[in-house]
Each structure stands twice: as C-alpha cells, then as structure tokens.
Short mmCIF file of C-alpha atoms in Angstrom, two decimals:
data_model
loop_
_atom_site.label_atom_id
_atom_site.label_comp_id
_atom_site.label_asym_id
_atom_site.label_seq_id
_atom_site.Cartn_x
_atom_site.Cartn_y
_atom_site.Cartn_z
CA CYS A 209 20.10 24.71 12.31
CA LEU A 210 22.74 23.35 14.68
CA MET A 211 21.97 26.14 17.13
CA CYS A 212 18.25 25.31 16.97
CA PHE A 213 18.98 21.64 17.68
CA GLU A 214 21.15 22.63 20.64
CA ILE A 215 18.43 24.88 22.03
CA ILE A 216 15.73 22.20 21.61
CA THR A 217 17.95 19.56 23.21
CA THR A 218 18.88 21.75 26.18
CA ILE A 219 15.32 22.88 26.87
CA SER A 220 13.84 19.38 26.58
CA ASN A 221 16.50 17.87 28.87
CA HIS A 222 15.92 20.49 31.56
CA LEU A 223 12.15 20.18 31.32
CA LYS A 224 12.32 16.42 31.67
CA GLN A 225 14.85 16.40 34.53
CA LEU A 226 13.56 19.38 36.51
CA ASN A 227 9.85 19.10 36.01
CA PRO A 228 8.36 16.25 33.94
CA PRO A 229 4.90 17.90 33.76
CA TYR A 230 6.41 20.73 31.70
CA PHE A 231 7.77 18.20 29.22
CA ALA A 232 4.34 16.66 28.97
CA ALA A 233 2.94 20.15 28.38
CA MET A 234 5.33 20.60 25.47
CA LYS A 235 3.96 17.44 23.87
CA ARG A 236 0.42 18.67 24.42
CA SER A 237 1.29 21.94 22.69
CA VAL A 238 2.22 19.98 19.56
CA LEU A 239 -1.17 18.29 19.68
CA LEU A 240 -2.83 21.70 20.11
CA PHE A 241 -0.98 23.04 17.06
CA PHE A 242 -2.20 20.06 15.05
CA LEU A 243 -5.84 20.62 15.99
CA LEU A 244 -5.69 24.38 15.41
CA SER A 245 -4.15 23.82 11.98
CA LEU A 246 -7.10 21.68 10.97
CA CYS A 247 -9.52 24.35 12.18
CA LEU A 248 -7.75 27.16 10.30
CA ALA A 249 -7.26 25.16 7.09
CA ALA A 250 -10.67 26.03 5.69
CA TYR A 251 -9.83 29.76 5.66
CA ALA A 252 -6.70 29.46 3.48
CA GLN A 253 -6.69 29.39 -0.31
CA PRO A 254 -5.31 26.51 -2.43
CA LEU A 255 -2.90 26.39 -5.37
CA ASN A 256 -2.37 24.16 -8.41
CA VAL A 257 0.32 21.99 -6.80
CA ARG A 258 0.58 18.40 -7.96
CA GLN A 259 3.24 17.13 -5.55
CA SER A 260 4.69 17.93 -2.14
CA LEU A 261 7.45 16.20 -0.18
CA PHE A 262 4.99 16.17 2.73
CA GLN A 263 3.12 13.46 0.80
CA ASN A 264 6.11 11.16 1.24
CA THR A 265 6.68 11.59 4.98
CA PHE A 266 5.73 7.94 5.56
CA ASP A 267 5.12 6.78 1.98
CA TYR A 268 7.76 6.78 -0.77
CA LEU A 269 5.94 4.28 -2.98
CA PRO A 270 4.62 7.05 -5.31
CA LEU A 271 8.27 8.07 -5.84
CA ASN A 272 9.85 4.63 -6.09
CA PRO A 273 8.33 1.17 -6.79
CA GLY A 274 11.20 -0.38 -4.80
CA TRP A 275 9.92 1.20 -1.58
CA SER A 276 7.15 -1.43 -1.31
CA SER A 277 9.65 -3.69 0.49
CA ILE A 278 10.31 -1.25 3.35
CA SER A 279 7.98 -2.86 5.89
CA GLU A 280 7.51 -6.48 6.84
CA ALA A 281 3.89 -5.65 7.67
CA THR A 282 1.02 -5.05 5.29
CA GLY A 283 -0.17 -1.46 5.44
CA PHE A 284 -1.61 1.54 3.64
CA GLN A 285 -1.24 5.31 3.44
CA ALA A 286 -3.97 7.65 2.15
CA THR A 287 -3.13 11.28 1.32
CA TYR A 288 -5.03 14.32 0.06
CA LEU A 289 -3.32 17.48 -1.26
CA GLY A 290 -5.15 20.58 -2.46
CA SER A 291 -8.28 22.53 -1.66
CA PHE A 292 -11.19 21.98 0.70
CA THR A 293 -13.55 23.85 -1.65
CA ASN A 294 -15.60 22.74 -4.67
CA THR A 295 -14.08 25.18 -7.16
CA ARG A 296 -12.78 23.66 -10.41
CA ILE A 297 -10.05 26.21 -11.09
CA VAL A 298 -7.67 24.73 -8.51
CA SER A 299 -6.02 21.33 -8.48
CA LYS A 300 -6.82 18.46 -6.13
CA SER A 301 -4.75 15.35 -5.68
CA GLY A 302 -5.49 12.16 -3.74
CA GLN A 303 -3.53 8.92 -3.51
CA VAL A 304 -3.79 5.63 -1.66
CA SER A 305 -0.77 3.32 -1.34
CA LEU A 306 -0.95 -0.35 -0.39
CA TYR A 307 2.20 -2.33 0.40
CA GLY A 308 3.41 -5.59 1.85
CA ARG A 309 6.44 -7.85 1.93
CA SER A 310 7.36 -11.51 1.80
CA ALA A 311 10.74 -13.01 2.67
CA LYS A 312 12.52 -11.88 -0.51
CA ALA A 313 10.12 -9.54 -2.25
CA GLY A 314 7.82 -6.59 -1.77
CA TRP A 315 4.56 -5.76 -3.49
CA GLY A 316 2.58 -2.58 -3.63
CA GLY A 317 0.20 -0.41 -5.57
CA VAL A 318 -0.78 3.25 -5.83
CA LEU A 319 -4.21 4.57 -6.75
CA HIS A 320 -3.87 8.22 -7.69
CA PHE A 321 -6.45 10.86 -8.61
CA PHE A 322 -5.60 14.34 -9.90
CA GLN A 323 -8.11 17.07 -10.82
CA ALA A 324 -6.97 20.22 -12.62
CA ASN A 325 -9.04 23.04 -14.05
CA TYR A 326 -9.68 21.35 -17.41
CA TYR A 327 -9.08 17.62 -16.93
CA GLY A 328 -9.06 14.80 -14.40
CA GLU A 329 -6.66 11.86 -14.24
CA LEU A 330 -7.17 8.49 -12.56
CA LYS A 331 -4.11 6.24 -12.34
CA ILE A 332 -3.45 2.80 -10.89
CA ARG A 333 0.16 1.66 -10.61
CA PRO A 334 0.87 -1.86 -9.23
CA SER A 335 4.52 -2.52 -8.36
CA TYR A 336 6.86 -5.35 -7.40
CA ALA A 337 10.29 -5.24 -5.77
CA ARG A 338 12.93 -7.93 -5.27
CA LEU A 339 15.09 -7.81 -2.13
CA PHE A 340 18.84 -8.43 -1.99
CA GLU A 341 20.62 -8.53 1.37
CA THR A 342 24.24 -7.33 1.40
CA SER A 343 26.85 -6.37 3.97
CA LEU A 344 26.02 -2.70 3.32
CA GLY A 345 22.28 -3.10 3.79
CA THR A 346 19.20 -4.16 1.83
CA PHE A 347 18.66 -3.24 -1.81
CA ALA A 348 15.23 -3.50 -3.42
CA PHE A 349 14.95 -3.38 -7.22
CA GLY A 350 11.40 -2.51 -8.22
CA GLY A 351 9.28 -2.01 -11.29
CA ALA A 352 5.75 -0.79 -11.91
CA VAL A 353 3.22 -0.51 -14.71
CA GLY A 354 0.73 2.35 -14.64
CA LEU A 355 -2.67 2.64 -16.28
CA SER A 356 -4.22 6.11 -16.56
CA TYR A 357 -7.51 7.50 -17.80
CA PHE A 358 -7.94 11.19 -18.67
CA ASP A 359 -11.30 12.92 -18.61
CA PHE A 360 -11.25 16.36 -20.26
CA SER A 361 -13.78 19.04 -19.42
CA ASP A 362 -16.39 19.89 -22.05
CA GLU A 363 -16.22 23.52 -20.90
CA THR A 364 -12.79 24.12 -22.45
CA PHE A 365 -13.20 26.77 -25.16
CA PHE A 366 -9.69 26.97 -26.62
CA TRP A 367 -9.17 23.34 -27.65
CA TYR A 368 -10.87 19.98 -27.70
CA TYR A 369 -9.33 16.78 -26.37
CA PRO A 370 -11.11 13.43 -26.52
CA ASN A 371 -11.03 11.34 -23.36
CA PHE A 372 -8.33 8.70 -23.60
CA GLY A 373 -6.06 6.41 -21.58
CA SER A 374 -2.36 5.64 -21.36
CA VAL A 375 0.02 2.97 -20.10
CA ASP A 376 3.43 3.71 -18.62
CA ALA A 377 6.39 1.95 -17.00
CA SER A 378 8.55 2.93 -13.99
CA VAL A 379 11.66 1.50 -12.31
CA GLY A 380 13.50 2.24 -9.08
CA VAL A 381 16.06 1.06 -6.54
CA HIS A 382 15.50 1.59 -2.82
CA PHE A 383 18.19 1.05 -0.17
CA PHE A 384 17.67 0.91 3.58
CA ARG A 385 19.80 0.02 6.58
CA GLU A 386 18.71 0.44 10.17
CA ASN A 387 17.92 4.15 10.52
CA TRP A 388 18.74 5.56 7.10
CA PHE A 389 17.55 5.10 3.53
CA ALA A 390 18.11 6.29 -0.05
CA GLY A 391 16.63 5.67 -3.45
CA VAL A 392 16.72 6.48 -7.15
CA SER A 393 13.84 6.08 -9.58
CA SER A 394 12.59 6.92 -13.05
CA LEU A 395 8.81 7.28 -13.26
CA SER A 396 6.86 7.00 -16.50
CA PHE A 397 10.09 6.78 -18.49
CA PHE A 398 7.91 5.14 -21.14
CA GLU A 399 4.31 6.13 -21.78
CA THR A 400 1.99 5.61 -24.72
CA SER A 401 -1.64 6.57 -25.26
CA LEU A 402 -4.57 4.17 -25.47
CA LEU A 403 -8.34 4.36 -25.98
CA ALA A 404 -8.23 7.46 -28.18
CA LYS A 405 -11.66 8.27 -29.58
CA ASP A 406 -10.54 10.38 -32.54
CA GLU A 407 -7.56 9.02 -34.47
CA SER A 408 -7.54 12.02 -36.82
CA LYS A 409 -6.64 14.54 -34.11
CA GLU A 410 -3.11 15.22 -32.98
CA LEU A 411 -3.03 15.25 -29.18
CA PHE A 412 -0.59 17.77 -27.70
CA PHE A 413 -0.71 16.93 -23.99
CA LEU A 414 2.35 17.39 -21.78
CA ARG A 415 3.19 14.55 -19.42
CA GLU A 416 5.73 14.50 -16.58
CA GLN A 417 8.58 11.98 -16.57
CA PRO A 418 10.26 12.48 -13.16
CA ASN A 419 13.70 11.12 -12.26
CA ASN A 420 14.16 11.15 -8.49
CA LEU A 421 17.07 10.86 -6.10
CA TYR A 422 16.37 11.01 -2.36
CA ALA A 423 18.01 10.17 0.97
CA GLY A 424 17.15 10.47 4.64
CA THR A 425 18.03 9.27 8.10
CA VAL A 426 16.65 9.10 11.64
CA PHE A 427 19.01 9.65 14.54
CA ARG A 428 18.53 10.27 18.23
CA ILE A 429 19.24 13.71 19.72
CA ASN A 430 18.54 12.65 23.30
CA ASP A 431 16.29 10.21 25.15
CA TYR A 432 13.13 12.04 24.05
CA LEU A 433 13.95 13.62 20.68
CA ARG A 434 14.92 12.23 17.30
CA ALA A 435 15.80 14.09 14.11
CA LYS A 436 14.75 13.02 10.64
CA PRO A 437 16.28 15.08 7.78
CA VAL A 438 15.28 14.20 4.21
CA ALA A 439 16.44 15.57 0.84
CA LEU A 440 14.88 15.02 -2.60
CA PHE A 441 16.23 16.00 -6.02
CA SER A 442 14.05 15.59 -9.10
CA PHE A 443 14.76 16.18 -12.78
CA THR A 444 11.52 16.04 -14.77
CA ASN A 445 11.10 15.89 -18.53
CA LEU A 446 7.87 17.30 -19.96
CA ARG A 447 6.98 15.32 -23.07
CA PRO A 448 3.85 15.62 -25.20
CA LEU A 449 1.76 12.55 -25.86
CA HIS A 450 0.64 11.81 -29.40
CA GLU A 451 -2.45 9.71 -29.94
CA SER A 452 -0.40 7.21 -31.94
CA GLY A 453 1.93 6.87 -28.97
CA GLN A 454 4.84 8.62 -30.72
CA PRO A 455 6.23 11.81 -29.09
CA LEU A 456 6.25 15.02 -31.09
CA GLU A 457 9.69 16.26 -32.14
CA ASN A 458 11.41 19.38 -30.83
CA VAL A 459 8.78 20.16 -28.17
CA SER A 460 10.50 18.73 -25.08
CA GLU A 461 10.82 20.80 -21.93
CA TYR A 462 12.11 20.10 -18.44
CA PHE A 463 12.43 21.42 -14.91
CA TRP A 464 14.41 20.43 -11.83
CA SER A 465 13.56 20.77 -8.17
CA ILE A 466 15.24 20.33 -4.77
CA ASP A 467 13.35 19.84 -1.52
CA PHE A 468 14.61 19.63 2.05
CA GLN A 469 12.51 18.44 4.99
CA ALA A 470 13.69 18.64 8.62
CA ASN A 471 11.61 16.70 11.14
CA VAL A 472 11.80 16.42 14.91
CA ILE A 473 10.20 13.37 16.56
CA ILE A 474 9.07 13.96 20.14
CA ASP A 475 8.90 10.98 22.50
CA ASP A 476 8.16 8.69 19.49
CA SER A 477 4.59 10.05 19.54
CA TYR A 478 4.68 13.34 17.62
CA MET A 479 6.55 14.58 14.59
CA VAL A 480 6.94 18.23 13.53
CA GLY A 481 8.42 18.99 10.12
CA LEU A 482 9.71 22.02 8.21
CA LEU A 483 9.94 22.04 4.41
CA TYR A 484 11.78 24.21 1.90
CA GLY A 485 12.00 23.61 -1.84
CA ILE A 486 12.79 25.30 -5.12
CA THR A 487 11.80 24.50 -8.72
CA ARG A 488 13.38 25.99 -11.84
CA TYR A 489 12.21 25.55 -15.44
CA ASP A 490 14.52 25.53 -18.45
CA LEU A 491 12.99 28.79 -19.66
CA GLY A 492 13.92 30.59 -16.45
CA ASP A 493 10.75 30.47 -14.33
CA GLU A 494 11.55 29.76 -10.69
CA PHE A 495 9.26 28.85 -7.79
CA ASN A 496 9.98 28.29 -4.13
CA ARG A 497 7.92 26.74 -1.34
CA TYR A 498 8.07 26.28 2.39
CA GLY A 499 5.76 24.53 4.78
CA LEU A 500 5.03 23.12 8.19
CA SER A 501 3.58 19.73 9.13
CA ALA A 502 2.58 17.89 12.28
CA SER A 503 2.04 14.14 12.70
CA LEU A 504 0.48 12.10 15.48
CA LEU A 505 1.80 8.55 15.94
CA PHE A 506 -0.62 6.20 17.70
CA GLY A 507 1.40 2.98 17.60
CA ASN A 508 0.97 1.71 14.04
CA PHE A 509 -1.49 4.48 13.10
CA ARG A 510 -0.23 7.78 11.62
CA LEU A 511 -2.13 11.04 11.09
CA THR A 512 -0.54 14.08 9.40
CA TYR A 513 -1.61 17.59 8.51
CA GLY A 514 0.62 19.95 6.52
CA ILE A 515 0.35 23.46 5.10
CA GLN A 516 2.61 24.70 2.29
CA GLN A 517 3.17 28.27 1.06
CA ASN A 518 4.27 28.75 -2.55
CA GLY A 519 5.81 31.73 -4.33
CA ARG A 520 7.16 32.83 -7.69
CA ASN A 521 10.62 34.32 -7.31
CA ALA A 522 10.53 36.53 -10.42
CA SER A 523 7.49 38.50 -9.26
CA GLY A 524 8.11 38.18 -5.53
CA VAL A 525 4.41 37.41 -5.10
CA GLY A 526 3.32 34.84 -2.55
CA LEU A 527 0.96 32.32 -4.09
CA PRO A 528 -1.96 30.71 -2.24
CA VAL A 529 -1.58 27.93 0.30
CA SER A 530 -1.84 24.16 -0.23
CA HIS A 531 -3.12 21.74 2.41
CA LEU A 532 -2.25 18.11 3.03
CA VAL A 533 -4.09 15.54 5.15
CA SER A 534 -2.73 11.99 5.41
CA ALA A 535 -3.48 8.85 7.41
CA GLY A 536 -1.85 5.42 7.42
CA TYR A 537 -1.76 2.15 9.30
CA ASP A 538 0.48 -0.95 9.44
CA PHE A 539 -1.34 -4.14 10.38
CA PRO A 540 0.17 -6.33 13.15
CA ILE A 541 2.23 -9.34 12.14
CA GLY A 542 0.50 -12.29 13.80
CA GLU A 543 0.47 -11.80 17.55
CA GLU A 544 3.57 -9.59 17.48
CA GLU A 545 3.29 -5.82 17.63
CA THR A 546 4.58 -4.13 14.50
CA PRO A 547 7.47 -1.75 15.29
CA VAL A 548 6.70 1.95 14.88
CA ARG A 549 8.41 3.26 11.75
CA PHE A 550 9.39 6.85 10.99
CA PHE A 551 10.00 6.52 7.24
#
C-alpha cells in the first residue's frame, strides 16, 4: 500500500509539474471509468447483500445516530444497493438520510427499504444527537427510535407469517476533530413486535442487532491528492422476534465482520475507493468481499457508483456482484458556501 501511494504521488507530481494537460487527462480518466461502470452495471448479476461500507462513504447516520451532528448544513444522502432487475429472488435495499445541526445538537432521520425473496421491510428511524465540545474534539451522543413494517410474500410455501410491525431503539457516540472521526454504536439493541394479526402463532423471525466500531481520517498526500482510509468492525447478534415481544430462548446466533476502505481524492473533485471485507458466523461460515467505487464531487453535490464482488471462502466460489448508486447534497448556509466534506 505504501509503495502504491509513493507511485501515485510521484506520477501525479511529475504530471502536474511537467505537463498540466496530462494531469487533467488523469482526472478525465476517472470520470470515464465512472461512466463506463454505469453502462456495464446492467450486465452483472446481483446478490442478497443487505449492507456495504460503500453505503457509508458520505453517510454514517445508518450506522450511528450521533453522526447527524457532523455537518452544520442541512443535507441528504440517497443510496440504492442491489439489483437493476425485477426478479424477486435477490435482495434490494434503498435508504434516504436527512440531517441537520443547530448550535449544540444534531437531528436526523433514515428511511430504509429492504426487499428479500420472501418479505419486504420499511423502516423509519428519527434520531437526535447532543454535542459536547472538548479539548480533544467534538463528541455527539445520539439516540434513535425505529419503526418497521414487514410485508411477507403470500407465495411462501414452507411457512406462513402474518404482516406485522416492530419498534426498536438505538444509541451511538460519534467523535470528530478536523480531518478524522470515530464512532461506536448499538443498533436495535431493543426491539419488540407490534401489529401482529395472529396472536396464536409463534413468530420465529431473525433480526439483526449490530454493534459497530469505526474510524477514519483524511490527510493530504500532496497538493492534488488526499487519502481517506476507513475501517469498520461490527459484531451482530441474530435474535428471533416473538409476537409477544419476548425473545425465544437458546436460539441466539451471531456473526462478526471487518471492512477496510481505502480512498484517494483527486483535486477535491473525484474520489476512487477500494474495499475489502470479511464476515464470519459462529457456526464457521465465512464470506469475503472486495469492491471498487468512484465518486464525483460537484461542490456540495456528491454522486457515487460502486461495484462489489462477494465470495464464500469454504467453497471458493465467487458469488454474484452487487451494485451501489448514491447521491447527496448539502444545502448552503445563508449566503455562505458550504465547505466540501469528504466524510
């Protein structure tokens, strides 16, 4: 990695000093890659992938309710992860985050939709974070309440689930200082079911309870390049929901995952990212993933496309590809121009 950074730095410095048009051509090549990726996306196949670190390139609110205080401006980020086809046997995930900040607090909300092969989930999760300035930096303590509705397919032949809803609670702490940030959160640490149609049926439905720890920074390589490395560790409990709201005994399961994302920002206008991650279940199943993303930064507007390859280590078989498309915007603060942010 260090050698790659040295090569990129040396080449970019020489291109800029010896012949600026070649440096401009390098930036145009990133734009060309972005456009070609969008054109080729329709020919790749999707996978049942619920989350990707690419989703959080500019938006950590789905991971941490404390993140809503990151920007002084009001803004949004909309993201789609999954397939571009109409088939029902693959998952699709979409989320829209809204956020804003006052002098001492941040507010936000996430609208999330997830479609699997036998059910769909619609969730809304408003959040609030309180800011505390210290000599080390700014801490934001946040909390959120989520409301979900589950719509099960009538074409399921092996079991029958009535449509129902649930309510959950999440907490998190986000820290930021100049060009680096970190956070810890516990999502859906409490969840209970609501709106059950059939009280006589026992509902065995696994729900994820992620506990996240992440950190990242942005630092300058030279006058035209910045680096943005990010790491995320998650430990997720899988707990069944009972219609009465009480969890079933002795059925808990868990998995942990680690993701690394290395980004290079070119002339504060383009960002190229590489991703690698691994997930391991308590019963021994192990999955890995790697991907590539490209982002265009038009002032306060952000546009990202990413492609992620997944594989199962035990079989050595490469699984189909997942696609991500994301767009976001931070509204100007009065007559002042909102600073461009990279996280």
